[in-house]
Amino acid sequence: MHISKWTSAILLSVSLLIVCTGCGDPATDLQSNYAAIVLASYEDSVSTARELDEAIDAFVAAPSAEGLEAAKTAWLAAREPYLQTEVYRFYDGPIDNPTDGPEGLLNAWPLDESHIDTIIAGTDEITAAYLEGQNETPNEDSIAVGYHAIEYLLWGADTDPNGPGNRPHTDYTDANGARMGTYLATVSDMLVGHLESLTSAWMDGMAGNYRSEFAALDSSAATEKILTGMIILSGFETGGERIQAALTSGDQEDEHSCFSDNTHRDMVQDLQGVLNVWEGSYTRTDGSVIQGG
């Protein structure tokens, strides 16, 4: 039932694009509404990532079981608004611009956990620049930074078919604990910074940023970008890459958020993002509603 709902919405959107290309004010309102929703959802992503960063800093400063649970809770909360932003991908916007888009540093997946373990066990200084250089090096699944790197550092490997990973807080007090703590704090800081760059790109009234470029697009070009994000996320990305891969392999490590077992929320919130764009409405984390600018 849900799949047909999304499919129907997208097909109707395509029909509207064909009919309304070249329309005047309605198209301008669509662009303004879309940009306002994008900005609000990235602002919420930043604020929840900052709360995650604070929880991680507190845990790293004094590792405890309670502190680890608080950081996990903050990670789960931070995922909620970010997942709704994935519909703004796939058209070379700020998130996945081929030159400097940070998507691969935010949400890259799948993740080979042995890559992170090797870095922690090594001797190279753990810095943001070093970790960024290690991301997707030497292999595509050699993910070193982003939400899923943080997820692994908090939960550990998921070896339980009936639950998430179960990393003990004492991993942060053993022989490699200091390096693991430095790693976790560093990637958390990086997450906030990359999200802040996306907020700046969509800020209203900033000359030369992406939002100003988007507002200047003709209606057909802007609508094409909006639809591209909706269609690819709801079809190929969610249905194919994220659901079908795990179903086909039967391997729980092919789940999108396998360490935390939060994959179900990934699916729900990705599609919520599509619905936000379709309805022209976004409910912020504080409960307020954005319906255009």
CSV table of C-alpha atoms in Angstrom, one decimal:
chain,number,residue,atom,x,y,z
A,1,MET,CA,0.0,0.0,0.0
A,2,HIS,CA,2.8,2.4,0.9
A,3,ILE,CA,4.7,1.7,-2.3
A,4,SER,CA,1.8,2.5,-4.5
A,5,LYS,CA,1.1,5.7,-2.6
A,6,TRP,CA,4.7,6.9,-3.3
A,7,THR,CA,4.6,5.8,-6.9
A,8,SER,CA,1.3,7.5,-7.5
A,9,ALA,CA,2.6,10.7,-5.9
A,10,ILE,CA,5.7,10.7,-8.1
A,11,LEU,CA,3.8,9.9,-11.3
A,12,LEU,CA,1.4,12.8,-10.5
A,13,SER,CA,4.4,15.1,-10.0
A,14,VAL,CA,5.8,14.1,-13.4
A,15,SER,CA,2.4,14.9,-14.9
A,16,LEU,CA,2.3,18.3,-13.3
A,17,LEU,CA,5.8,19.0,-14.5
A,18,ILE,CA,4.7,18.3,-18.1
A,19,VAL,CA,1.6,20.5,-17.8
A,20,CYS,CA,3.1,23.3,-15.8
A,21,THR,CA,6.6,23.8,-17.2
A,22,GLY,CA,6.9,27.5,-17.9
A,23,CYS,CA,4.2,28.5,-15.3
A,24,GLY,CA,4.8,31.7,-13.6
A,25,ASP,CA,4.2,32.4,-9.9
A,26,PRO,CA,3.2,28.8,-8.9
A,27,ALA,CA,6.6,27.5,-10.0
A,28,THR,CA,8.4,30.4,-8.2
A,29,ASP,CA,6.4,29.5,-5.0
A,30,LEU,CA,7.4,25.8,-5.5
A,31,GLN,CA,11.1,26.8,-5.5
A,32,SER,CA,10.7,29.1,-2.5
A,33,ASN,CA,8.7,26.5,-0.5
A,34,TYR,CA,11.2,23.7,-1.4
A,35,ALA,CA,14.2,25.8,-0.4
A,36,ALA,CA,12.6,26.8,3.0
A,37,ILE,CA,11.9,23.1,3.8
A,38,VAL,CA,15.5,22.1,2.8
A,39,LEU,CA,17.0,24.8,5.1
A,40,ALA,CA,14.8,23.9,8.0
A,41,SER,CA,15.6,20.2,7.8
A,42,TYR,CA,19.3,20.8,7.6
A,43,GLU,CA,19.1,23.2,10.5
A,44,ASP,CA,17.5,20.5,12.5
A,45,SER,CA,20.1,18.0,11.4
A,46,VAL,CA,22.8,20.4,12.7
A,47,SER,CA,21.2,21.0,16.0
A,48,THR,CA,20.7,17.3,16.7
A,49,ALA,CA,24.2,16.6,15.6
A,50,ARG,CA,25.5,19.2,18.0
A,51,GLU,CA,23.6,17.4,20.8
A,52,LEU,CA,25.2,14.2,19.7
A,53,ASP,CA,28.6,15.8,19.7
A,54,GLU,CA,28.0,17.1,23.3
A,55,ALA,CA,27.0,13.6,24.4
A,56,ILE,CA,30.0,12.0,22.8
A,57,ASP,CA,32.4,14.6,24.3
A,58,ALA,CA,30.9,13.9,27.8
A,59,PHE,CA,31.3,10.1,27.3
A,60,VAL,CA,34.9,10.3,26.0
A,61,ALA,CA,35.9,12.5,28.9
A,62,ALA,CA,34.6,10.0,31.4
A,63,PRO,CA,33.6,6.6,29.8
A,64,SER,CA,30.7,4.9,31.5
A,65,ALA,CA,27.9,2.6,30.6
A,66,GLU,CA,25.4,5.5,31.2
A,67,GLY,CA,27.4,7.9,29.0
A,68,LEU,CA,27.5,5.4,26.2
A,69,GLU,CA,23.8,4.9,26.3
A,70,ALA,CA,23.3,8.6,26.2
A,71,ALA,CA,25.5,8.9,23.2
A,72,LYS,CA,23.5,6.1,21.4
A,73,THR,CA,20.2,7.8,22.2
A,74,ALA,CA,21.6,11.1,20.8
A,75,TRP,CA,22.7,9.3,17.6
A,76,LEU,CA,19.3,7.8,17.1
A,77,ALA,CA,17.7,11.3,17.5
A,78,ALA,CA,20.2,12.9,15.1
A,79,ARG,CA,19.3,10.4,12.4
A,80,GLU,CA,15.6,11.4,12.4
A,81,PRO,CA,15.9,14.8,10.7
A,82,TYR,CA,19.0,13.9,8.6
A,83,LEU,CA,17.3,11.0,6.9
A,84,GLN,CA,14.5,13.4,5.7
A,85,THR,CA,17.2,15.4,3.8
A,86,GLU,CA,18.2,12.5,1.6
A,87,VAL,CA,15.5,13.5,-0.9
A,88,TYR,CA,17.7,16.6,-1.7
A,89,ARG,CA,20.3,14.3,-3.3
A,90,PHE,CA,20.9,13.0,-6.8
A,91,TYR,CA,20.9,16.2,-8.8
A,92,ASP,CA,24.4,17.5,-8.0
A,93,GLY,CA,23.2,20.0,-5.3
A,94,PRO,CA,25.3,20.9,-2.3
A,95,ILE,CA,25.1,17.5,-0.7
A,96,ASP,CA,26.4,15.5,-3.6
A,97,ASN,CA,28.1,18.0,-5.8
A,98,PRO,CA,30.8,16.0,-7.6
A,99,THR,CA,33.5,18.5,-6.7
A,100,ASP,CA,33.0,19.1,-3.0
A,101,GLY,CA,29.7,17.6,-1.9
A,102,PRO,CA,30.0,16.0,1.6
A,103,GLU,CA,27.6,13.1,1.2
A,104,GLY,CA,30.3,10.5,1.1
A,105,LEU,CA,31.6,12.0,4.4
A,106,LEU,CA,28.2,11.9,6.0
A,107,ASN,CA,26.3,8.8,5.2
A,108,ALA,CA,28.5,6.5,3.2
A,109,TRP,CA,27.6,2.8,3.5
A,110,PRO,CA,28.3,-0.1,3.6
A,111,LEU,CA,31.1,0.0,6.2
A,112,ASP,CA,33.9,-2.4,6.7
A,113,GLU,CA,34.5,-2.1,10.4
A,114,SER,CA,37.9,-3.7,10.1
A,115,HIS,CA,39.1,-0.5,8.4
A,116,ILE,CA,38.2,1.6,11.5
A,117,ASP,CA,39.7,-1.0,13.8
A,118,THR,CA,43.0,-0.9,11.9
A,119,ILE,CA,43.2,2.9,12.1
A,120,ILE,CA,42.6,2.8,15.9
A,121,ALA,CA,45.2,0.1,16.3
A,122,GLY,CA,47.7,2.1,14.3
A,123,THR,CA,50.1,4.9,15.2
A,124,ASP,CA,49.1,7.7,12.7
A,125,GLU,CA,47.9,10.8,14.4
A,126,ILE,CA,44.1,10.8,14.4
A,127,THR,CA,43.0,14.2,12.9
A,128,ALA,CA,40.0,15.3,10.8
A,129,ALA,CA,42.3,15.6,7.7
A,130,TYR,CA,43.8,12.1,8.2
A,131,LEU,CA,40.4,10.5,8.7
A,132,GLU,CA,38.9,12.2,5.6
A,133,GLY,CA,41.9,10.9,3.6
A,134,GLN,CA,41.2,7.4,4.9
A,135,ASN,CA,37.5,7.5,3.8
A,136,GLU,CA,36.8,5.1,1.0
A,137,THR,CA,40.5,4.2,0.9
A,138,PRO,CA,41.6,1.7,-0.2
A,139,ASN,CA,38.2,0.3,-1.0
A,140,GLU,CA,34.7,1.7,-1.5
A,141,ASP,CA,33.5,0.2,1.8
A,142,SER,CA,36.6,1.5,3.7
A,143,ILE,CA,34.4,4.1,5.4
A,144,ALA,CA,36.2,6.1,8.1
A,145,VAL,CA,33.8,9.0,8.9
A,146,GLY,CA,30.1,10.0,9.1
A,147,TYR,CA,27.0,8.7,10.8
A,148,HIS,CA,27.8,5.0,10.3
A,149,ALA,CA,31.4,5.3,11.5
A,150,ILE,CA,30.0,6.9,14.7
A,151,GLU,CA,27.3,4.2,14.8
A,152,TYR,CA,30.0,1.5,14.7
A,153,LEU,CA,32.1,3.2,17.4
A,154,LEU,CA,29.1,3.4,19.7
A,155,TRP,CA,27.4,0.0,19.1
A,156,GLY,CA,30.2,-2.2,17.8
A,157,ALA,CA,29.8,-5.0,15.3
A,158,ASP,CA,26.3,-6.6,15.1
A,159,THR,CA,26.8,-10.3,15.6
A,160,ASP,CA,23.3,-10.9,17.3
A,161,PRO,CA,20.6,-11.8,14.8
A,162,ASN,CA,18.0,-10.6,17.4
A,163,GLY,CA,19.5,-7.3,18.4
A,164,PRO,CA,22.1,-4.5,17.7
A,165,GLY,CA,25.8,-4.5,18.5
A,166,ASN,CA,26.8,-4.6,22.1
A,167,ARG,CA,30.0,-2.6,22.5
A,168,PRO,CA,31.0,-2.3,26.2
A,169,HIS,CA,32.1,1.1,27.4
A,170,THR,CA,35.3,-0.5,28.6
A,171,ASP,CA,36.5,-0.5,25.0
A,172,TYR,CA,37.2,3.2,25.7
A,173,THR,CA,39.3,2.4,28.8
A,174,ASP,CA,41.5,-0.4,27.5
A,175,ALA,CA,44.8,-0.2,25.7
A,176,ASN,CA,43.4,1.5,22.6
A,177,GLY,CA,40.7,3.4,24.5
A,178,ALA,CA,42.3,6.8,24.2
A,179,ARG,CA,42.7,6.5,20.4
A,180,MET,CA,39.2,5.2,20.1
A,181,GLY,CA,37.9,8.2,22.1
A,182,THR,CA,39.9,10.6,20.0
A,183,TYR,CA,38.5,8.9,16.8
A,184,LEU,CA,34.9,9.1,18.0
A,185,ALA,CA,35.2,12.8,19.1
A,186,THR,CA,36.9,13.7,15.9
A,187,VAL,CA,34.3,12.2,13.5
A,188,SER,CA,31.5,13.7,15.6
A,189,ASP,CA,33.0,17.2,15.2
A,190,MET,CA,33.4,16.5,11.5
A,191,LEU,CA,29.8,15.5,11.2
A,192,VAL,CA,28.7,18.9,12.7
A,193,GLY,CA,31.0,20.8,10.3
A,194,HIS,CA,29.8,19.1,7.2
A,195,LEU,CA,26.1,19.6,8.1
A,196,GLU,CA,26.8,23.3,8.8
A,197,SER,CA,28.2,23.7,5.3
A,198,LEU,CA,24.9,22.4,3.9
A,199,THR,CA,22.9,24.8,6.0
A,200,SER,CA,25.1,27.7,4.7
A,201,ALA,CA,24.5,26.5,1.1
A,202,TRP,CA,20.7,26.8,1.6
A,203,MET,CA,20.6,29.9,3.7
A,204,ASP,CA,18.2,32.6,2.5
A,205,GLY,CA,19.6,36.0,1.5
A,206,MET,CA,23.3,34.9,1.0
A,207,ALA,CA,24.6,36.0,-2.4
A,208,GLY,CA,26.5,33.4,-4.3
A,209,ASN,CA,25.3,30.3,-2.3
A,210,TYR,CA,23.4,27.4,-3.8
A,211,ARG,CA,20.0,28.7,-2.7
A,212,SER,CA,20.5,31.9,-4.7
A,213,GLU,CA,21.4,29.8,-7.7
A,214,PHE,CA,18.4,27.5,-7.2
A,215,ALA,CA,16.1,30.5,-6.9
A,216,ALA,CA,17.4,31.9,-10.3
A,217,LEU,CA,16.7,28.6,-12.2
A,218,ASP,CA,13.8,28.6,-14.6
A,219,SER,CA,10.8,26.6,-13.4
A,220,SER,CA,11.4,23.5,-15.5
A,221,ALA,CA,15.1,23.1,-14.4
A,222,ALA,CA,14.2,23.6,-10.7
A,223,THR,CA,11.3,21.2,-10.9
A,224,GLU,CA,13.4,18.6,-12.7
A,225,LYS,CA,15.9,18.7,-9.8
A,226,ILE,CA,13.2,18.3,-7.2
A,227,LEU,CA,11.6,15.4,-9.0
A,228,THR,CA,15.0,13.7,-9.6
A,229,GLY,CA,15.6,13.6,-5.8
A,230,MET,CA,12.2,12.2,-5.1
A,231,ILE,CA,12.2,9.5,-7.9
A,232,ILE,CA,15.8,8.2,-7.3
A,233,LEU,CA,15.5,8.1,-3.5
A,234,SER,CA,12.1,6.4,-3.4
A,235,GLY,CA,12.9,4.0,-6.2
A,236,PHE,CA,16.5,3.0,-6.9
A,237,GLU,CA,18.1,4.0,-3.7
A,238,THR,CA,15.6,2.9,-1.0
A,239,GLY,CA,14.0,0.1,-2.9
A,240,GLY,CA,17.0,-1.3,-4.6
A,241,GLU,CA,20.2,-0.3,-2.8
A,242,ARG,CA,19.0,-0.4,0.7
A,243,ILE,CA,16.1,-2.9,0.9
A,244,GLN,CA,16.9,-5.4,-1.9
A,245,ALA,CA,20.6,-5.7,-1.1
A,246,ALA,CA,19.9,-7.0,2.4
A,247,LEU,CA,17.0,-9.2,1.3
A,248,THR,CA,19.0,-10.8,-1.4
A,249,SER,CA,22.1,-11.6,0.6
A,250,GLY,CA,20.2,-12.4,3.9
A,251,ASP,CA,23.2,-10.8,5.7
A,252,GLN,CA,22.3,-8.5,8.5
A,253,GLU,CA,25.5,-6.5,7.8
A,254,ASP,CA,23.9,-5.4,4.6
A,255,GLU,CA,21.3,-3.5,6.5
A,256,HIS,CA,21.7,0.3,6.2
A,257,SER,CA,22.1,0.9,9.9
A,258,CYS,CA,23.2,-2.6,10.9
A,259,PHE,CA,25.2,-1.8,14.0
A,260,SER,CA,22.3,-0.1,15.8
A,261,ASP,CA,19.5,-2.1,14.1
A,262,ASN,CA,17.9,1.3,13.2
A,263,THR,CA,17.4,0.4,9.5
A,264,HIS,CA,13.6,0.5,9.8
A,265,ARG,CA,13.8,4.2,10.7
A,266,ASP,CA,16.1,4.8,7.8
A,267,MET,CA,13.4,3.6,5.5
A,268,VAL,CA,10.5,5.4,7.2
A,269,GLN,CA,12.3,8.8,7.4
A,270,ASP,CA,13.7,8.6,3.8
A,271,LEU,CA,10.1,8.2,2.5
A,272,GLN,CA,8.9,10.9,5.0
A,273,GLY,CA,11.4,13.2,3.2
A,274,VAL,CA,9.7,12.4,-0.1
A,275,LEU,CA,6.3,13.1,1.4
A,276,ASN,CA,7.6,16.4,2.8
A,277,VAL,CA,8.5,17.6,-0.6
A,278,TRP,CA,5.3,16.3,-2.2
A,279,GLU,CA,3.1,18.1,0.4
A,280,GLY,CA,5.3,21.2,0.7
A,281,SER,CA,5.5,20.8,4.4
A,282,TYR,CA,8.1,19.9,7.0
A,283,THR,CA,7.5,19.3,10.7
A,284,ARG,CA,10.6,20.5,12.7
A,285,THR,CA,12.0,18.6,15.7
A,286,ASP,CA,10.5,21.3,18.0
A,287,GLY,CA,7.0,20.5,16.5
A,288,SER,CA,6.7,23.7,14.4
A,289,VAL,CA,5.7,23.4,10.8
A,290,ILE,CA,7.5,24.9,7.8
A,291,GLN,CA,5.3,25.5,4.7
A,292,GLY,CA,7.3,27.6,2.4
A,293,GLY,CA,9.1,31.0,2.5
